[in-house]
GROMACS .gro file of C-alpha atoms in nm:
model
  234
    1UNK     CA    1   1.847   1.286   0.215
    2UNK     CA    2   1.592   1.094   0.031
    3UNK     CA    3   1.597   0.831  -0.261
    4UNK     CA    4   1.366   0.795  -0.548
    5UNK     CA    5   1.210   0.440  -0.383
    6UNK     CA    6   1.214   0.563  -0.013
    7UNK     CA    7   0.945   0.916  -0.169
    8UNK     CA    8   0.758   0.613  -0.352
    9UNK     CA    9   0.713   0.425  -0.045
   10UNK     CA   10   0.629   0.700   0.195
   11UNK     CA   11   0.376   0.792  -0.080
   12UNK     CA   12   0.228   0.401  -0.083
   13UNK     CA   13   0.301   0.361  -0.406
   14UNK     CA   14   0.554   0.036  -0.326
   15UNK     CA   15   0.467  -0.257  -0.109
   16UNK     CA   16   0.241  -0.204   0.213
   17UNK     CA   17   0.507  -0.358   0.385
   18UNK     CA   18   0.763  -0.035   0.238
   19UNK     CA   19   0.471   0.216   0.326
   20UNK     CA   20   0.475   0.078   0.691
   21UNK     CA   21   0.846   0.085   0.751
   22UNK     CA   22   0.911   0.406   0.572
   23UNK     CA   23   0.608   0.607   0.775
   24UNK     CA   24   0.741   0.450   1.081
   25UNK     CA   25   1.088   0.578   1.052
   26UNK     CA   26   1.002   0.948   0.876
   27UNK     CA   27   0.746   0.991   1.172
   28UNK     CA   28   1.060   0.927   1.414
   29UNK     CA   29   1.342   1.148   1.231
   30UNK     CA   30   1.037   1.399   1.197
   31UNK     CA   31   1.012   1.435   1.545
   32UNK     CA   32   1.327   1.422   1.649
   33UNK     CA   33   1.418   1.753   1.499
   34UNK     CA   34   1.588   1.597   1.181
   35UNK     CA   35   1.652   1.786   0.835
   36UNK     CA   36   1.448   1.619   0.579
   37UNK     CA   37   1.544   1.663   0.207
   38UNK     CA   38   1.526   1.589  -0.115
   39UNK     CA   39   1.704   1.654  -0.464
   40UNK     CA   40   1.582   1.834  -0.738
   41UNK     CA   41   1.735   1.506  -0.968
   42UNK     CA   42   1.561   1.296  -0.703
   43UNK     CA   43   1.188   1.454  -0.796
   44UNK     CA   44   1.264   1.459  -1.171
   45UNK     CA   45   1.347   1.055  -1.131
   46UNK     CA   46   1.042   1.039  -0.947
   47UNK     CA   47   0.810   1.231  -1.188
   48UNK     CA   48   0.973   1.067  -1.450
   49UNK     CA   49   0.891   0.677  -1.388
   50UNK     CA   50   0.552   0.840  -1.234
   51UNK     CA   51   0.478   0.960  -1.638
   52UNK     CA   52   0.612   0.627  -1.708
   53UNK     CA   53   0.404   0.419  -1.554
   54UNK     CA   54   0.114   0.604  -1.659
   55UNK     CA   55   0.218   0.580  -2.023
   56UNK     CA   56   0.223   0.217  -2.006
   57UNK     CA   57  -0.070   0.196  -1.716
   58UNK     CA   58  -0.345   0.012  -2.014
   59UNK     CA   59  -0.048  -0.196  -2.139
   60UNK     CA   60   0.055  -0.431  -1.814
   61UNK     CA   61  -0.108  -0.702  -1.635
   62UNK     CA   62   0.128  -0.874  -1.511
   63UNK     CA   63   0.353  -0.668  -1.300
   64UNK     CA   64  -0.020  -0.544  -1.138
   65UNK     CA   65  -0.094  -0.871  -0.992
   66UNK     CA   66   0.282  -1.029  -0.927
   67UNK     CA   67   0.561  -0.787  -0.811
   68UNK     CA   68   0.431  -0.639  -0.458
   69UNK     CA   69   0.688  -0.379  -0.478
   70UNK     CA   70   0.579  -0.241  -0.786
   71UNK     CA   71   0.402   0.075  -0.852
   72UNK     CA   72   0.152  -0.106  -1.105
   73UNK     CA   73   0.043  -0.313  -0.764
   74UNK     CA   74   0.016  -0.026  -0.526
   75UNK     CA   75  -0.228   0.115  -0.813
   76UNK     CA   76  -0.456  -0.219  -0.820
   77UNK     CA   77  -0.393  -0.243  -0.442
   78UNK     CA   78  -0.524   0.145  -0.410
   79UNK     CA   79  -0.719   0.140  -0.690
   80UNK     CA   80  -0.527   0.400  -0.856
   81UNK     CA   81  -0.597   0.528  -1.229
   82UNK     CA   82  -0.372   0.640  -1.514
   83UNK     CA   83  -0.465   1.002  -1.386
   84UNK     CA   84  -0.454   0.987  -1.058
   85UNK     CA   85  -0.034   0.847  -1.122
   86UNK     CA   86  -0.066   1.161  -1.363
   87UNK     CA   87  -0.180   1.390  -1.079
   88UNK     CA   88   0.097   1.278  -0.818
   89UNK     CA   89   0.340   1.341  -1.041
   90UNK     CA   90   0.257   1.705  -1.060
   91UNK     CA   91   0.193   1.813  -0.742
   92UNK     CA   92   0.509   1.608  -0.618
   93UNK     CA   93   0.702   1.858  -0.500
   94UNK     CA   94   0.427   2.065  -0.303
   95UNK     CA   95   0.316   1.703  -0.132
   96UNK     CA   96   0.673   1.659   0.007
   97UNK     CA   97   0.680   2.005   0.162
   98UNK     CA   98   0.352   1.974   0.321
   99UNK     CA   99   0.507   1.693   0.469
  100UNK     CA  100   0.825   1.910   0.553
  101UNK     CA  101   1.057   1.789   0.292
  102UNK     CA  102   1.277   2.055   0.149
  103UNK     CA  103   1.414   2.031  -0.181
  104UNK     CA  104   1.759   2.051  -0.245
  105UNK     CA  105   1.663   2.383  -0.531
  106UNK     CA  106   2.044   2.281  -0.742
  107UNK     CA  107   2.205   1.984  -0.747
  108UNK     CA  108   2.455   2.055  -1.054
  109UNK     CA  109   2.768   2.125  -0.857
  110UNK     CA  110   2.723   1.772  -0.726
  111UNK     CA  111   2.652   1.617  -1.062
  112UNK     CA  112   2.922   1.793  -1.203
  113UNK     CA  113   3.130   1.584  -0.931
  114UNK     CA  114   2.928   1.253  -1.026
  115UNK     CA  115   2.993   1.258  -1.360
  116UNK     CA  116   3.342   1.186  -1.395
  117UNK     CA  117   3.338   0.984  -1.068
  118UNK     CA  118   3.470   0.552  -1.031
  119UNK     CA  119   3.127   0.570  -0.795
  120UNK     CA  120   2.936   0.663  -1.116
  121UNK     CA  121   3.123   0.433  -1.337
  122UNK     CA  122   3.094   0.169  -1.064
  123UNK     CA  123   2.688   0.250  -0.997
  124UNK     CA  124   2.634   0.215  -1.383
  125UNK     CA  125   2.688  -0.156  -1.348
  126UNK     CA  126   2.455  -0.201  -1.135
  127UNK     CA  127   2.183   0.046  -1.234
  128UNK     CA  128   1.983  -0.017  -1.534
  129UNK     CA  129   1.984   0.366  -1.675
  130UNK     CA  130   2.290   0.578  -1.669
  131UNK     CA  131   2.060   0.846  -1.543
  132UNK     CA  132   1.949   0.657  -1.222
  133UNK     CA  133   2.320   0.566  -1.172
  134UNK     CA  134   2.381   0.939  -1.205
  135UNK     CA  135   2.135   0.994  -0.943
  136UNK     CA  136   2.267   0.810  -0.690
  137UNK     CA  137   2.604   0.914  -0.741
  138UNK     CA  138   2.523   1.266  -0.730
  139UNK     CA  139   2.352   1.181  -0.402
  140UNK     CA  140   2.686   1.027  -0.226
  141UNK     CA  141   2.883   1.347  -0.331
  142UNK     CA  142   2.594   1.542  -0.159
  143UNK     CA  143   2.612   1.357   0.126
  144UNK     CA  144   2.975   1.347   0.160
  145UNK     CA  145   3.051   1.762   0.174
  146UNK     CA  146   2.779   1.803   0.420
  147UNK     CA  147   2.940   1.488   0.641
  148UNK     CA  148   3.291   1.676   0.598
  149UNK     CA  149   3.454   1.341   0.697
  150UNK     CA  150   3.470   1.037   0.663
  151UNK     CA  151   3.314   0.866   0.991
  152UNK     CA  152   3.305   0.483   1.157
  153UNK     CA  153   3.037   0.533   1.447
  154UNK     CA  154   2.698   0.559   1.339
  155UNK     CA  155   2.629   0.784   1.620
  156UNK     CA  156   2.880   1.092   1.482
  157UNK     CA  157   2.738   1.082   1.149
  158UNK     CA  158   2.539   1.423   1.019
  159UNK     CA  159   2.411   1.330   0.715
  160UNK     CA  160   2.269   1.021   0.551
  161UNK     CA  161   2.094   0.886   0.179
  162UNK     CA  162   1.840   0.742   0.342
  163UNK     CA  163   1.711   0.415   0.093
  164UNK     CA  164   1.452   0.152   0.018
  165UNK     CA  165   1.593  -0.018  -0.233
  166UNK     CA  166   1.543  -0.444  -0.248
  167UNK     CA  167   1.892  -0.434  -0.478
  168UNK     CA  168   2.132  -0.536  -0.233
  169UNK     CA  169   2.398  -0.489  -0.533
  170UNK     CA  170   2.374  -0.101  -0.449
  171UNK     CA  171   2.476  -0.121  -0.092
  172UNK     CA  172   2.756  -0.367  -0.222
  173UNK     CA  173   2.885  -0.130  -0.550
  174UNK     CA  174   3.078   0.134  -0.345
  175UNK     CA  175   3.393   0.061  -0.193
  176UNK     CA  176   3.441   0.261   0.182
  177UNK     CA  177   3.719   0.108   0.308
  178UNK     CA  178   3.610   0.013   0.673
  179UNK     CA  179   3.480   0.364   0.684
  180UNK     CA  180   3.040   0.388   0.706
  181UNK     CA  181   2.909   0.439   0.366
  182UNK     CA  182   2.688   0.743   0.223
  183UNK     CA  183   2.356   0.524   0.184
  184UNK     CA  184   2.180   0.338   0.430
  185UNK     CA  185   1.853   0.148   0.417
  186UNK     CA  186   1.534   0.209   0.621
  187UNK     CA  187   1.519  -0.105   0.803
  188UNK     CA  188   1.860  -0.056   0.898
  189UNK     CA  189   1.834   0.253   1.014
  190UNK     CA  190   1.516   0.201   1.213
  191UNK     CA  191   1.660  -0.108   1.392
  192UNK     CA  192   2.059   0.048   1.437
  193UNK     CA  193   1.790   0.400   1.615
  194UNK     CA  194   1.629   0.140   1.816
  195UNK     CA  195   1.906  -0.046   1.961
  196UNK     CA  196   2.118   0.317   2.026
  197UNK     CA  197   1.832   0.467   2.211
  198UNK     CA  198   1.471   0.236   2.285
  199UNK     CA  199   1.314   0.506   2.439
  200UNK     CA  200   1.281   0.718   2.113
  201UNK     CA  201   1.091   0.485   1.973
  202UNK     CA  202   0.774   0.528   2.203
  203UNK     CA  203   0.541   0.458   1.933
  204UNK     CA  204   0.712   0.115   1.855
  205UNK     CA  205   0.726  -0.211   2.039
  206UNK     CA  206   0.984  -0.510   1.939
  207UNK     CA  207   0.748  -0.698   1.789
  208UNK     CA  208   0.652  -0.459   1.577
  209UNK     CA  209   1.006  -0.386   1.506
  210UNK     CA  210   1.037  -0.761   1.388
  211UNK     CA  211   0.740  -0.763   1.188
  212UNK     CA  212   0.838  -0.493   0.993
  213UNK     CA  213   1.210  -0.694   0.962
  214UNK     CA  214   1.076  -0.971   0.857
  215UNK     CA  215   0.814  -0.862   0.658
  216UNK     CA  216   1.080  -0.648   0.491
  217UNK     CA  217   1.321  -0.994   0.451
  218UNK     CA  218   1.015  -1.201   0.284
  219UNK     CA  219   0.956  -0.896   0.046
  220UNK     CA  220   1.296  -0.906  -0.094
  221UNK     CA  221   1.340  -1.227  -0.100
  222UNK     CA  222   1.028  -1.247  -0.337
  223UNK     CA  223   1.143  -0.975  -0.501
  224UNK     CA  224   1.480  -1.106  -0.620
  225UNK     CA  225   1.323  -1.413  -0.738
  226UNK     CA  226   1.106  -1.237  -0.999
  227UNK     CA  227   1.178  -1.267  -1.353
  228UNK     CA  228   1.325  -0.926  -1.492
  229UNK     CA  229   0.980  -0.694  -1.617
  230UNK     CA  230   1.123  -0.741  -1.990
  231UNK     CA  231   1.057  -1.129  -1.956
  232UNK     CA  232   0.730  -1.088  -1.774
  233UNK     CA  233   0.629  -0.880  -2.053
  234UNK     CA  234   0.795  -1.150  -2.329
   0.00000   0.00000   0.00000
């Protein structure tokens, strides 16, 4: 299951760093036979901040030239125009299923479990919109009936929320008790699939598979060094 960040990344509209671990890792679930989806909550957040950005797109100068993992910098980087943001944003949904992402058509049974939820109330302290905290909350509850369980070896587990977030704090909000949590990061997962099983990863050497850790490391290491965008733009 996909997060808002991972669909940005896989779409190059983070870092080039993201883009590279991202591709690498969809490429390998893709091929080994895995389900890929998405919410219908996840594409509204993503449309959403798309319209967003484009709103603001004449506004910023900053953020374009500063914060790597920042959509305003994957525009300069790309060359990317108020309308062309505008553009994505529509055809969203039809891009991830020509990629073979299914969307997830009703998510309100899980939202309906989010809402009233200590993960929600615990996520809103870390998120900076209720919605987005919503979001991910909803996502764990998804993840959670289709695991059935609750699971300690990676290697048993069915279903994960597969994330490219830089906020550490998210991976840290959600207490699991010794038991493996809902959400797991890309880098993680592409190094725990590489040390379970080399040979799957054909395509990769480990140098590769370091550059994209460490590349990944000095990224959000930048990243959590910024200034917050509402003192950049002060």
């Amino acid at each position: 299951l996909f997060d808002t960040n991972y669909i940005l990344s896989l779409l190059d509209l983070n870092s080039e760093e993201a883009l590279k671990t991202c591709k690498t890792l969809f490429d390998i679930l893709k091929a080994q036979g895995m389900k890929l989806r998405v919410m219908d909550l996840t594409i509204s957040e993503c449309q959403h901040l798309l319209e967003k950005k484009a709103e603001y797109f004449d506004k910023v100068f900053m953020l374009k030239k500063i914060n790597s993992e920042d959509i305003y910098n994957a525009c300069e980087r790309r060359n990317l125009s108020k309308t062309d943001l505008q553009l994505i944003s529509s055809k969203l949904e039809d891009e991830l299923n020509k990629l073979g992402i299914i969307t997830i058509p009703n998510t309100t049974k899980y939202q309906n479990l989010a809402k009233f939820s200590p993960e929600f109330e615990s996520l809103k302290r870390v998120r900076n919109v209720d919605f987005a905290a919503l979001h991910d909350a909803t996502a764990i509850y998804y993840v959670r009936e289709k695991r059935g369980k609750v699971f300690k070896d990676f290697d048993k587990v069915n279903c994960w929320f597969l994330n490219n977030s830089s906020n550490l704090k998210f991976f840290h909000s959600i207490k699991n008790k010794g038991n493996l949590p809902e959400a797991i990061k890309a880098e993680d997962m592409l190094n725990i699939l590489w040390l379970s099983n080399p040979n799957i990863l054909t395509s990769l050497n480990s140098q590769d598979l370091i550059d994209i850790g460490i590349t990944r490391l000095i990224s959000c290491t930048l990243n959590d060094s910024f200034p917050r965008a509402s003192v950049l733009r002060e």
